Amino acid sequence: AKVMLLSLGMMATMGLITFVMVLVLKGKQQDLAQSNMGSYAQGLGAAVATQFKQRYGDIQTFASNSTLLLMDKTSIEEVLDKYVELYKIYDAIAFYDSEGDIVGASTKTSDGKPLPFPAELKKNQLSAKWFADAKALKYSDDKDKYLMGTYVEDFQIDPLATAVYGEPRYGNSFTKAVTNNEGRVIGVLTARANFRYIEAEFQNYYQTIKNSGIEAVELTMLNSKGQVMIDYDPFYNNKNVDVVRKNDVILSLNLAEKGVESAQQVVAGKSGSGTAEHARKKVTQFAGYASLKGFAGFLSALNWGVLVSAEE
């Protein structure tokens, strides 16, 4: 009996030690998984910031084209159509004089088709905030990040692009005043960027994560309020890699208000990783999150954020 008790005691001790070791290893694996999600969020944030900086600079390049100084409708339309064709991400580019009247605008879509309702671009824009602020040189500057000279509208259902296409167009705009050789403002140039320029980064980055062995991963972008701007979950959507824009989600679902901790952290301007319960799936996820306000090339005032998450 003593030998049996001694053997059982040794087995129980070894079992307890093994159990403790498993718990420790599990904790380390959880920490590693969370850390990986945090790293993925940082990588996605950097890719988005790079794209944003390029768009911030695009309009300055467009506005410096000397053709605009001619105030010739035909010449300007040819130039702006070429920009739309080359860049592929702009729904429309339009040039207005200092009184808000149209001088010239793009006439085609990025795939070369005529704009559905081009007359919408011809309406006077004098009362539009983006026009008034750009004309007054009140730009969306962030001197610490060397972003100066462009007026930026936040992500929205763009009213101008939506009117031109006759359907909801998601995106944000970049606008700049055009000055003559004497430095006098003669007009305002605006480029209405379709949000596919950011969505393409989500598609590319998802493929990178998938290639690392994690296919069931969800990528989300939030605005400064916590509202969803991009909801990209190919695995959940029958492995469809296209970006699906759901009207009841985009700018309608607020994850911060739903109590999702990672979303609340992003809204607070923080970056990191942790666990969170999915607001709709009701499952626990490892989540990495990153506020873009700290990234080079991105306007701090916008405070967009990205989430990268996978089921625990």
mmCIF file of C-alpha atoms in Angstrom:
data_model
loop_
_atom_site.group_PDB
_atom_site.id
_atom_site.type_symbol
_atom_site.label_atom_id
_atom_site.label_comp_id
_atom_site.label_asym_id
_atom_site.label_seq_id
_atom_site.Cartn_x
_atom_site.Cartn_y
_atom_site.Cartn_z
ATOM 1 C CA ALA A 1 0.000 0.000 0.000
ATOM 2 C CA LYS A 2 2.848 2.379 0.842
ATOM 3 C CA VAL A 3 4.554 1.614 -2.480
ATOM 4 C CA MET A 4 1.291 2.178 -4.348
ATOM 5 C CA LEU A 5 0.613 5.438 -2.515
ATOM 6 C CA LEU A 6 4.164 6.579 -3.174
ATOM 7 C CA SER A 7 3.817 5.749 -6.882
ATOM 8 C CA LEU A 8 0.453 7.493 -7.102
ATOM 9 C CA GLY A 9 1.894 10.503 -5.293
ATOM 10 C CA MET A 10 4.788 10.714 -7.736
ATOM 11 C CA MET A 11 2.400 10.391 -10.693
ATOM 12 C CA ALA A 12 0.132 13.116 -9.279
ATOM 13 C CA THR A 13 3.121 15.371 -8.723
ATOM 14 C CA MET A 14 4.371 14.825 -12.261
ATOM 15 C CA GLY A 15 0.838 15.382 -13.594
ATOM 16 C CA LEU A 16 0.549 18.629 -11.656
ATOM 17 C CA ILE A 17 3.911 19.813 -12.954
ATOM 18 C CA THR A 18 2.885 18.914 -16.512
ATOM 19 C CA PHE A 19 -0.444 20.711 -16.074
ATOM 20 C CA VAL A 20 1.297 23.860 -14.846
ATOM 21 C CA MET A 21 3.752 23.693 -17.745
ATOM 22 C CA VAL A 22 0.866 23.375 -20.237
ATOM 23 C CA LEU A 23 -0.827 26.422 -18.722
ATOM 24 C CA VAL A 24 2.411 28.398 -18.914
ATOM 25 C CA LEU A 25 2.994 27.363 -22.529
ATOM 26 C CA LYS A 26 -0.622 28.150 -23.389
ATOM 27 C CA GLY A 27 -0.213 31.614 -21.911
ATOM 28 C CA LYS A 28 2.950 32.172 -23.899
ATOM 29 C CA GLN A 29 1.255 30.991 -27.088
ATOM 30 C CA GLN A 30 -1.666 33.357 -26.433
ATOM 31 C CA ASP A 31 0.729 36.235 -25.845
ATOM 32 C CA LEU A 32 2.563 35.351 -29.064
ATOM 33 C CA ALA A 33 -0.700 35.139 -31.039
ATOM 34 C CA GLN A 34 -1.837 38.513 -29.727
ATOM 35 C CA SER A 35 1.563 40.005 -30.469
ATOM 36 C CA ASN A 36 1.394 38.699 -34.033
ATOM 37 C CA MET A 37 -1.998 40.354 -34.501
ATOM 38 C CA GLY A 38 -0.507 43.587 -33.183
ATOM 39 C CA SER A 39 2.365 43.345 -35.665
ATOM 40 C CA TYR A 40 -0.049 42.693 -38.515
ATOM 41 C CA ALA A 41 -2.075 45.777 -37.517
ATOM 42 C CA GLN A 42 1.093 47.885 -37.520
ATOM 43 C CA GLY A 43 1.992 46.619 -40.992
ATOM 44 C CA LEU A 44 -1.464 47.317 -42.371
ATOM 45 C CA GLY A 45 -1.468 50.768 -40.797
ATOM 46 C CA ALA A 46 1.856 51.606 -42.422
ATOM 47 C CA ALA A 47 0.549 50.508 -45.840
ATOM 48 C CA VAL A 48 -2.570 52.678 -45.476
ATOM 49 C CA ALA A 49 -0.527 55.685 -44.348
ATOM 50 C CA THR A 50 1.742 55.352 -47.382
ATOM 51 C CA GLN A 51 -1.245 55.357 -49.724
ATOM 52 C CA PHE A 52 -2.754 58.365 -47.963
ATOM 53 C CA LYS A 53 0.456 60.364 -48.262
ATOM 54 C CA GLN A 54 0.612 59.663 -51.984
ATOM 55 C CA ARG A 55 -2.966 60.893 -52.485
ATOM 56 C CA TYR A 56 -2.205 63.973 -50.368
ATOM 57 C CA GLY A 57 0.605 64.769 -52.804
ATOM 58 C CA ASP A 58 -1.302 63.851 -55.992
ATOM 59 C CA ILE A 59 -3.533 66.902 -55.904
ATOM 60 C CA GLN A 60 -0.514 69.175 -55.483
ATOM 61 C CA THR A 61 1.001 67.657 -58.611
ATOM 62 C CA PHE A 62 -2.275 68.058 -60.504
ATOM 63 C CA ALA A 63 -2.700 71.670 -59.365
ATOM 64 C CA SER A 64 0.787 72.608 -60.567
ATOM 65 C CA ASN A 65 -0.055 71.712 -64.183
ATOM 66 C CA SER A 66 0.316 74.907 -66.210
ATOM 67 C CA THR A 67 -2.635 73.921 -68.407
ATOM 68 C CA LEU A 68 -4.974 75.032 -65.616
ATOM 69 C CA LEU A 69 -3.681 78.601 -65.944
ATOM 70 C CA LEU A 70 -5.062 78.768 -69.490
ATOM 71 C CA MET A 71 -8.621 78.463 -68.122
ATOM 72 C CA ASP A 72 -9.456 76.611 -71.348
ATOM 73 C CA LYS A 73 -12.206 74.022 -70.895
ATOM 74 C CA THR A 74 -11.128 71.615 -73.657
ATOM 75 C CA SER A 75 -7.449 71.561 -72.673
ATOM 76 C CA ILE A 76 -8.254 71.116 -68.989
ATOM 77 C CA GLU A 77 -10.680 68.257 -69.661
ATOM 78 C CA GLU A 78 -8.030 66.423 -71.665
ATOM 79 C CA VAL A 79 -5.518 66.740 -68.809
ATOM 80 C CA LEU A 80 -7.957 65.693 -66.077
ATOM 81 C CA ASP A 81 -9.219 62.728 -68.118
ATOM 82 C CA LYS A 82 -5.625 61.586 -68.461
ATOM 83 C CA TYR A 83 -5.107 61.763 -64.676
ATOM 84 C CA VAL A 84 -8.252 59.701 -64.079
ATOM 85 C CA GLU A 85 -7.101 57.139 -66.638
ATOM 86 C CA LEU A 86 -3.575 56.858 -65.240
ATOM 87 C CA TYR A 87 -4.326 56.768 -61.518
ATOM 88 C CA LYS A 88 -7.511 54.624 -61.680
ATOM 89 C CA ILE A 89 -8.656 55.649 -58.190
ATOM 90 C CA TYR A 90 -10.377 58.984 -58.796
ATOM 91 C CA ASP A 91 -14.116 59.071 -59.460
ATOM 92 C CA ALA A 92 -13.839 62.644 -60.731
ATOM 93 C CA ILE A 93 -11.449 65.594 -60.829
ATOM 94 C CA ALA A 94 -12.854 69.097 -61.324
ATOM 95 C CA PHE A 95 -11.476 72.631 -61.588
ATOM 96 C CA TYR A 96 -13.608 75.607 -60.508
ATOM 97 C CA ASP A 97 -12.847 79.306 -60.812
ATOM 98 C CA SER A 98 -12.612 81.576 -57.774
ATOM 99 C CA GLU A 99 -16.386 82.089 -57.804
ATOM 100 C CA GLY A 100 -17.135 78.363 -57.726
ATOM 101 C CA ASP A 101 -18.146 78.032 -61.362
ATOM 102 C CA ILE A 102 -16.855 75.082 -63.381
ATOM 103 C CA VAL A 103 -13.915 75.672 -65.690
ATOM 104 C CA GLY A 104 -13.265 72.077 -66.690
ATOM 105 C CA ALA A 105 -13.655 68.556 -65.291
ATOM 106 C CA SER A 106 -12.934 64.954 -66.118
ATOM 107 C CA THR A 107 -15.516 63.519 -68.485
ATOM 108 C CA LYS A 108 -14.753 59.796 -68.219
ATOM 109 C CA THR A 109 -14.547 57.044 -65.629
ATOM 110 C CA SER A 110 -11.269 55.261 -64.884
ATOM 111 C CA ASP A 111 -12.173 52.547 -67.428
ATOM 112 C CA GLY A 112 -12.795 55.092 -70.183
ATOM 113 C CA LYS A 113 -16.592 55.228 -70.120
ATOM 114 C CA PRO A 114 -18.479 58.560 -70.105
ATOM 115 C CA LEU A 115 -19.511 59.812 -66.670
ATOM 116 C CA PRO A 116 -23.201 58.958 -66.058
ATOM 117 C CA PHE A 117 -24.206 62.461 -64.916
ATOM 118 C CA PRO A 118 -21.406 64.915 -65.821
ATOM 119 C CA ALA A 119 -23.768 67.905 -65.420
ATOM 120 C CA GLU A 120 -23.547 67.430 -61.633
ATOM 121 C CA LEU A 121 -19.938 68.640 -61.781
ATOM 122 C CA LYS A 122 -21.068 71.853 -63.427
ATOM 123 C CA LYS A 123 -23.013 73.082 -60.413
ATOM 124 C CA ASN A 124 -21.578 76.072 -58.543
ATOM 125 C CA GLN A 125 -19.501 75.024 -55.500
ATOM 126 C CA LEU A 126 -19.008 78.403 -53.822
ATOM 127 C CA SER A 127 -20.900 77.328 -50.694
ATOM 128 C CA ALA A 128 -19.137 73.964 -50.330
ATOM 129 C CA LYS A 129 -16.836 73.871 -47.304
ATOM 130 C CA TRP A 130 -14.036 72.110 -49.161
ATOM 131 C CA PHE A 131 -14.127 74.843 -51.811
ATOM 132 C CA ALA A 132 -14.253 77.755 -49.376
ATOM 133 C CA ASP A 133 -11.461 76.421 -47.141
ATOM 134 C CA ALA A 134 -9.155 75.566 -50.043
ATOM 135 C CA LYS A 135 -9.739 78.952 -51.649
ATOM 136 C CA ALA A 136 -8.861 80.616 -48.326
ATOM 137 C CA LEU A 137 -5.751 78.369 -48.101
ATOM 138 C CA LYS A 138 -7.087 76.737 -44.936
ATOM 139 C CA TYR A 139 -5.476 73.370 -45.521
ATOM 140 C CA SER A 140 -5.386 70.108 -43.582
ATOM 141 C CA ASP A 141 -1.773 70.542 -42.496
ATOM 142 C CA ASP A 142 0.324 68.403 -40.195
ATOM 143 C CA LYS A 143 3.711 70.120 -40.211
ATOM 144 C CA ASP A 144 5.313 67.560 -37.906
ATOM 145 C CA LYS A 145 4.720 64.984 -40.631
ATOM 146 C CA TYR A 146 5.572 67.327 -43.526
ATOM 147 C CA LEU A 147 1.998 67.323 -44.797
ATOM 148 C CA MET A 148 1.149 70.833 -45.978
ATOM 149 C CA GLY A 149 -0.910 72.399 -48.730
ATOM 150 C CA THR A 150 -3.875 70.046 -49.254
ATOM 151 C CA TYR A 151 -7.425 70.207 -47.920
ATOM 152 C CA VAL A 152 -8.728 66.741 -46.984
ATOM 153 C CA GLU A 153 -12.298 65.606 -46.398
ATOM 154 C CA ASP A 154 -12.835 62.595 -44.137
ATOM 155 C CA PHE A 155 -14.204 59.268 -45.377
ATOM 156 C CA GLN A 156 -17.848 59.609 -46.405
ATOM 157 C CA ILE A 157 -20.456 58.826 -49.005
ATOM 158 C CA ASP A 158 -19.057 61.527 -51.260
ATOM 159 C CA PRO A 159 -21.964 63.814 -52.226
ATOM 160 C CA LEU A 160 -20.277 65.127 -55.384
ATOM 161 C CA ALA A 161 -19.121 61.747 -56.723
ATOM 162 C CA THR A 162 -22.437 60.159 -55.739
ATOM 163 C CA ALA A 163 -24.344 62.768 -57.753
ATOM 164 C CA VAL A 164 -22.074 62.249 -60.753
ATOM 165 C CA TYR A 165 -22.453 58.447 -60.742
ATOM 166 C CA GLY A 166 -26.052 58.241 -59.527
ATOM 167 C CA GLU A 167 -25.118 55.713 -56.838
ATOM 168 C CA PRO A 168 -23.338 55.804 -53.450
ATOM 169 C CA ARG A 169 -19.604 56.403 -53.874
ATOM 170 C CA TYR A 170 -17.467 55.853 -50.791
ATOM 171 C CA GLY A 171 -14.257 57.804 -50.467
ATOM 172 C CA ASN A 172 -12.596 61.012 -49.370
ATOM 173 C CA SER A 173 -11.496 64.066 -51.295
ATOM 174 C CA PHE A 174 -8.275 66.040 -51.751
ATOM 175 C CA THR A 175 -8.484 69.688 -52.788
ATOM 176 C CA LYS A 176 -6.065 72.528 -53.494
ATOM 177 C CA ALA A 177 -6.225 76.147 -54.615
ATOM 178 C CA VAL A 178 -4.606 76.964 -57.966
ATOM 179 C CA THR A 179 -2.586 80.173 -58.095
ATOM 180 C CA ASN A 180 -1.262 82.123 -61.064
ATOM 181 C CA ASN A 181 2.305 83.348 -61.574
ATOM 182 C CA GLU A 182 1.590 86.312 -59.309
ATOM 183 C CA GLY A 183 0.435 84.082 -56.458
ATOM 184 C CA ARG A 184 -3.246 85.014 -56.770
ATOM 185 C CA VAL A 185 -5.839 82.269 -56.335
ATOM 186 C CA ILE A 186 -7.619 81.775 -59.655
ATOM 187 C CA GLY A 187 -9.513 78.612 -58.830
ATOM 188 C CA VAL A 188 -9.817 75.394 -56.846
ATOM 189 C CA LEU A 189 -9.007 71.855 -58.011
ATOM 190 C CA THR A 190 -10.633 68.893 -56.289
ATOM 191 C CA ALA A 191 -9.997 65.161 -56.738
ATOM 192 C CA ARG A 192 -12.642 62.770 -55.435
ATOM 193 C CA ALA A 193 -10.755 59.617 -54.432
ATOM 194 C CA ASN A 194 -12.720 56.374 -54.417
ATOM 195 C CA PHE A 195 -11.885 54.342 -51.297
ATOM 196 C CA ARG A 196 -10.696 51.461 -53.406
ATOM 197 C CA TYR A 197 -7.241 53.020 -53.061
ATOM 198 C CA ILE A 198 -7.326 51.868 -49.408
ATOM 199 C CA GLU A 199 -9.363 48.710 -50.020
ATOM 200 C CA ALA A 200 -6.672 47.478 -52.419
ATOM 201 C CA GLU A 201 -4.151 47.642 -49.559
ATOM 202 C CA PHE A 202 -6.482 45.504 -47.435
ATOM 203 C CA GLN A 203 -6.725 42.913 -50.202
ATOM 204 C CA ASN A 204 -2.959 42.809 -50.664
ATOM 205 C CA TYR A 205 -2.261 42.608 -46.942
ATOM 206 C CA TYR A 206 -4.820 39.851 -46.416
ATOM 207 C CA GLN A 207 -2.975 37.778 -49.002
ATOM 208 C CA THR A 208 0.265 38.356 -47.095
ATOM 209 C CA ILE A 209 -1.284 37.130 -43.823
ATOM 210 C CA LYS A 210 -2.936 34.189 -45.589
ATOM 211 C CA ASN A 211 0.416 33.160 -47.037
ATOM 212 C CA SER A 212 1.820 33.075 -43.502
ATOM 213 C CA GLY A 213 -0.745 30.397 -42.615
ATOM 214 C CA ILE A 214 -3.673 32.362 -41.157
ATOM 215 C CA GLU A 215 -6.596 32.339 -43.561
ATOM 216 C CA ALA A 216 -9.507 33.072 -41.196
ATOM 217 C CA VAL A 217 -8.424 36.605 -40.396
ATOM 218 C CA GLU A 218 -10.572 39.738 -40.454
ATOM 219 C CA LEU A 219 -9.335 43.232 -41.367
ATOM 220 C CA THR A 220 -11.320 46.292 -40.302
ATOM 221 C CA MET A 221 -10.879 50.041 -40.617
ATOM 222 C CA LEU A 222 -12.562 52.541 -38.311
ATOM 223 C CA ASN A 223 -12.920 56.310 -38.374
ATOM 224 C CA SER A 224 -12.259 58.543 -35.379
ATOM 225 C CA LYS A 225 -15.739 57.811 -33.970
ATOM 226 C CA GLY A 226 -15.368 54.031 -34.163
ATOM 227 C CA GLN A 227 -17.612 53.656 -37.207
ATOM 228 C CA VAL A 228 -16.671 50.936 -39.697
ATOM 229 C CA MET A 229 -15.112 52.187 -42.939
ATOM 230 C CA ILE A 230 -13.928 48.824 -44.273
ATOM 231 C CA ASP A 231 -15.158 45.396 -43.177
ATOM 232 C CA TYR A 232 -12.988 42.842 -44.946
ATOM 233 C CA ASP A 233 -13.501 39.195 -44.015
ATOM 234 C CA PRO A 234 -12.957 36.951 -47.070
ATOM 235 C CA PHE A 235 -12.982 33.660 -45.151
ATOM 236 C CA TYR A 236 -16.337 34.463 -43.553
ATOM 237 C CA ASN A 237 -17.729 35.593 -46.943
ATOM 238 C CA ASN A 238 -17.208 32.202 -48.623
ATOM 239 C CA LYS A 239 -13.571 33.081 -49.391
ATOM 240 C CA ASN A 240 -14.636 35.908 -51.685
ATOM 241 C CA VAL A 241 -11.598 38.209 -51.862
ATOM 242 C CA ASP A 242 -13.594 41.162 -53.194
ATOM 243 C CA VAL A 243 -14.364 43.978 -50.772
ATOM 244 C CA VAL A 244 -18.065 43.816 -49.895
ATOM 245 C CA ARG A 245 -19.618 47.150 -48.915
ATOM 246 C CA LYS A 246 -22.686 46.551 -46.764
ATOM 247 C CA ASN A 247 -24.909 49.581 -46.236
ATOM 248 C CA ASP A 248 -25.905 48.382 -42.761
ATOM 249 C CA VAL A 249 -22.231 48.192 -41.756
ATOM 250 C CA ILE A 250 -20.261 50.951 -43.497
ATOM 251 C CA LEU A 251 -20.610 54.132 -41.407
ATOM 252 C CA SER A 252 -23.599 52.469 -39.680
ATOM 253 C CA LEU A 253 -21.934 50.001 -37.307
ATOM 254 C CA ASN A 254 -19.985 51.655 -34.475
ATOM 255 C CA LEU A 255 -17.727 49.076 -32.818
ATOM 256 C CA ALA A 256 -16.601 51.453 -30.092
ATOM 257 C CA GLU A 257 -20.201 51.999 -29.001
ATOM 258 C CA LYS A 258 -20.758 48.221 -29.191
ATOM 259 C CA GLY A 259 -18.130 47.849 -26.462
ATOM 260 C CA VAL A 260 -15.383 46.226 -28.570
ATOM 261 C CA GLU A 261 -12.286 47.019 -26.530
ATOM 262 C CA SER A 262 -9.836 47.079 -29.444
ATOM 263 C CA ALA A 263 -12.093 49.581 -31.224
ATOM 264 C CA GLN A 264 -12.281 51.741 -28.115
ATOM 265 C CA GLN A 265 -8.498 51.697 -27.835
ATOM 266 C CA VAL A 266 -8.107 52.800 -31.459
ATOM 267 C CA VAL A 267 -10.604 55.625 -30.995
ATOM 268 C CA ALA A 268 -8.510 56.714 -28.022
ATOM 269 C CA GLY A 269 -5.503 56.901 -30.362
ATOM 270 C CA LYS A 270 -3.751 53.817 -28.997
ATOM 271 C CA SER A 271 -2.110 50.796 -30.623
ATOM 272 C CA GLY A 272 -1.557 47.311 -29.221
ATOM 273 C CA SER A 273 -3.110 43.851 -28.999
ATOM 274 C CA GLY A 274 -5.444 41.792 -26.830
ATOM 275 C CA THR A 275 -8.617 39.726 -26.920
ATOM 276 C CA ALA A 276 -12.049 40.968 -27.863
ATOM 277 C CA GLU A 277 -15.506 39.552 -28.484
ATOM 278 C CA HIS A 278 -16.760 39.997 -32.027
ATOM 279 C CA ALA A 279 -19.812 42.272 -31.965
ATOM 280 C CA ARG A 280 -21.778 40.181 -34.483
ATOM 281 C CA LYS A 281 -20.220 36.695 -34.448
ATOM 282 C CA LYS A 282 -20.167 36.556 -30.627
ATOM 283 C CA VAL A 283 -16.827 34.737 -30.563
ATOM 284 C CA THR A 284 -13.601 35.608 -28.757
ATOM 285 C CA GLN A 285 -10.839 36.855 -31.013
ATOM 286 C CA PHE A 286 -7.182 37.748 -30.755
ATOM 287 C CA ALA A 287 -7.009 41.305 -32.034
ATOM 288 C CA GLY A 288 -4.260 43.686 -33.035
ATOM 289 C CA TYR A 289 -5.109 47.362 -33.392
ATOM 290 C CA ALA A 290 -3.296 50.456 -34.582
ATOM 291 C CA SER A 291 -4.263 54.117 -34.604
ATOM 292 C CA LEU A 292 -2.937 55.780 -37.747
ATOM 293 C CA LYS A 293 -2.485 59.143 -36.036
ATOM 294 C CA GLY A 294 1.033 58.127 -35.065
ATOM 295 C CA PHE A 295 2.125 56.995 -38.541
ATOM 296 C CA ALA A 296 4.322 59.098 -40.797
ATOM 297 C CA GLY A 297 2.420 60.328 -43.827
ATOM 298 C CA PHE A 298 -1.000 60.370 -42.170
ATOM 299 C CA LEU A 299 -2.947 63.301 -40.745
ATOM 300 C CA SER A 300 -3.188 62.981 -36.961
ATOM 301 C CA ALA A 301 -6.497 64.858 -36.933
ATOM 302 C CA LEU A 302 -8.277 62.114 -38.890
ATOM 303 C CA ASN A 303 -7.305 59.312 -36.463
ATOM 304 C CA TRP A 304 -8.367 56.385 -38.606
ATOM 305 C CA GLY A 305 -7.582 52.998 -37.118
ATOM 306 C CA VAL A 306 -7.137 49.403 -38.264
ATOM 307 C CA LEU A 307 -8.010 46.130 -36.562
ATOM 308 C CA VAL A 308 -6.620 42.704 -37.450
ATOM 309 C CA SER A 309 -8.348 39.834 -35.689
ATOM 310 C CA ALA A 310 -8.795 36.051 -35.781
ATOM 311 C CA GLU A 311 -10.793 33.607 -33.663
ATOM 312 C CA GLU A 312 -8.948 32.568 -30.539
#
